[in-house]
Each structure stands twice: as structure tokens, then as C-alpha cells.
Amino acid sequence: MSAVVVSLALFAAILHATWNAFLRSGGDRLWTVTVMSLASTVFALPFVFIYPLPPSGAWLYIVLSAGLQVGYSAFLVAAYRNGELGQVYPIVRGTVPLLVTLGGFIITGDRLDPYQIAGVVLVALGIMSLALGKGRASISSILFALATGTIIAAYATVDSIGVRQAAQSGAYTAWVLVLYGLFLPAVFVARRRRLAVDFGARETWKALAGGLVAMVAYGVVVAAFALGPAGPITALRETSVVFAVLIGWTFLGETLTARRVLACVIVAAGTILLGY
């Protein structure tokens, strides 16, 4: 991978951990993630008029990705119900690299050299180990987190194919975000009957800020997919778990244990191999 691709993946990792912290600190997390989706739609909408329409072959992937991200949001909210950011997030993200690498190998024909394979394994092992030990999340949170990671692997694989079909990462990203911002509020209204947004409330602006960060994070990683292989990019982005653990410790008062520090070292070793 080039230095540009590595930089994009790492930047996406920081942004991704940040918007998850916004979500975890919210009171009504389903409402928070729904308002985040609305923010993404508002910011992405102008770009659907700036970029040309994606070709017909890309629309199946655009709709499928948006739908999968709605499922991802719902399961992530359920996982955070009884688990901390530093507990749930590593499990969610740790299930992704190997699944996406397998999907990229089977579906898109991506080939990995031994360094990249070792990097993927180390990153996955390091991230998963962050979720082990005393004080881990409840069984229900762990199961929801595993399901969330599986959905992420699915939509990341879809995106890695779809962005190539679209031949323009900006147009692809904009349409996925717009559809996601329509689908998720529809699901919220179906469950709660109405969606109330008070623009004078601090929680509303915090959720909107989180939505902007999430939109940029997604756009950055889609741009990376357009420049390099899906498996290593996704694995490198999973270093977001290191940033999430640090954010949870610094801003949310969560525990930073020796086990988590060791896991961070393992993840760092994996990212060095991926960059090499």
C-alpha cells in the first residue's frame, strides 16, 4: 500500500473512534445515531448534484451498503446498552479484518503478500484481546458486538466492489450516505412513531457533530478502497480500536489495563507490517 492509502486508513481510524465516542456518551443512543444519519444526509446531499450519477452497475451496491449500515447502527446501539466503549468497540472491530480479507480474496481477487497476511492476523488478534479479561461486557453486548462486526465486514466488502463499479468514490459515498440518512430515520419512526429533534438542545448538536465526523470517516475509507486492496485497508483502519480505548479512558472515565496496553502494541506491530 502507498503512503497515501496508509494515511487515509489511519485518519479514518481516528475519526471512526471519535464518532463512536459521541454515540456511546449519548443518552438515547438510537435517537443519537439517527440524528447522526440525518447530519450525514444533509452534508452529503449537495454532492449528489455535483458528481455525475453512478453507472447502473453500482446502484445495487449503493442500496445494499446503505441497508447494511442501518442494521449495523441498530446492532451497535444494542451492543452499547450494557458495554463500555473500550469493551464493545474492540469486539466489533476485531471481527472485521479477517472477514473482509476473506471476502476480498474470494470476491474481488485481492492478493496479499506474507507481510500483509501477518499484519492482518496481528491486528485482529490484538484487537480481540482488548475485549478479554476481568470486567468484560455482558454476554448480550458481546453477541450484539459480534453481529455488528459481521455486518461491517459485509458492507465493507460491498463498498470495495461498489466503489470500483461506480468509478468515482465521491458519488458512491454521497449516495450511500443520503440513502442511509433516509432509511434509518424511517426505521426509527416505525419503532417510536415520531422523531423529535430540538435544535436548541446540546444533545442535538453533539449528535449532529458526531454525524459530520462519521460522514468524513466513511468518505475517507471509501477513497482508500478506490486506491488499494480492501483487506489490508480495513485491517489498518481497525487501529481505531486503539484510539477508542484511549478516548474511553481520557474522556469517558473507562479503565486502561496492562492487557489493553499490550494489545495496543500487538496492533501497532500489525500496522507496521501492513505499511511495510
Coordinates of C-alpha atoms in Angstrom, one line a residue, residues 61 64-65 68-69 95-96 99-100 103 107 147-161 172:
Y61 CA -24.1 -2.0 -4.1
L64 CA -27.2 -2.7 -0.2
S65 CA -24.5 -0.8 1.6
L68 CA -26.5 -2.9 5.8
Q69 CA -25.4 0.3 7.6
T95 CA -14.3 -9.4 13.9
V96 CA -13.8 -7.3 10.7
L99 CA -13.7 -11.5 7.3
V100 CA -13.1 -8.6 4.9
G103 CA -14.3 -11.5 1.2
I107 CA -15.0 -12.0 -4.5
A147 CA -23.1 -9.5 14.9
T148 CA -22.3 -5.8 14.3
G149 CA -18.7 -6.7 13.2
T150 CA -20.1 -9.3 10.8
I151 CA -22.4 -6.6 9.2
I152 CA -19.5 -4.2 9.0
A153 CA -17.4 -6.9 7.2
A154 CA -20.4 -7.4 4.8
Y155 CA -20.8 -3.7 3.9
A156 CA -17.1 -3.1 3.7
T157 CA -16.8 -5.8 1.1
V158 CA -19.8 -4.4 -0.7
D159 CA -18.2 -1.0 -0.7
S160 CA -14.9 -2.3 -2.0
I161 CA -16.7 -3.7 -5.0
Y172 CA -20.7 6.5 -4.5

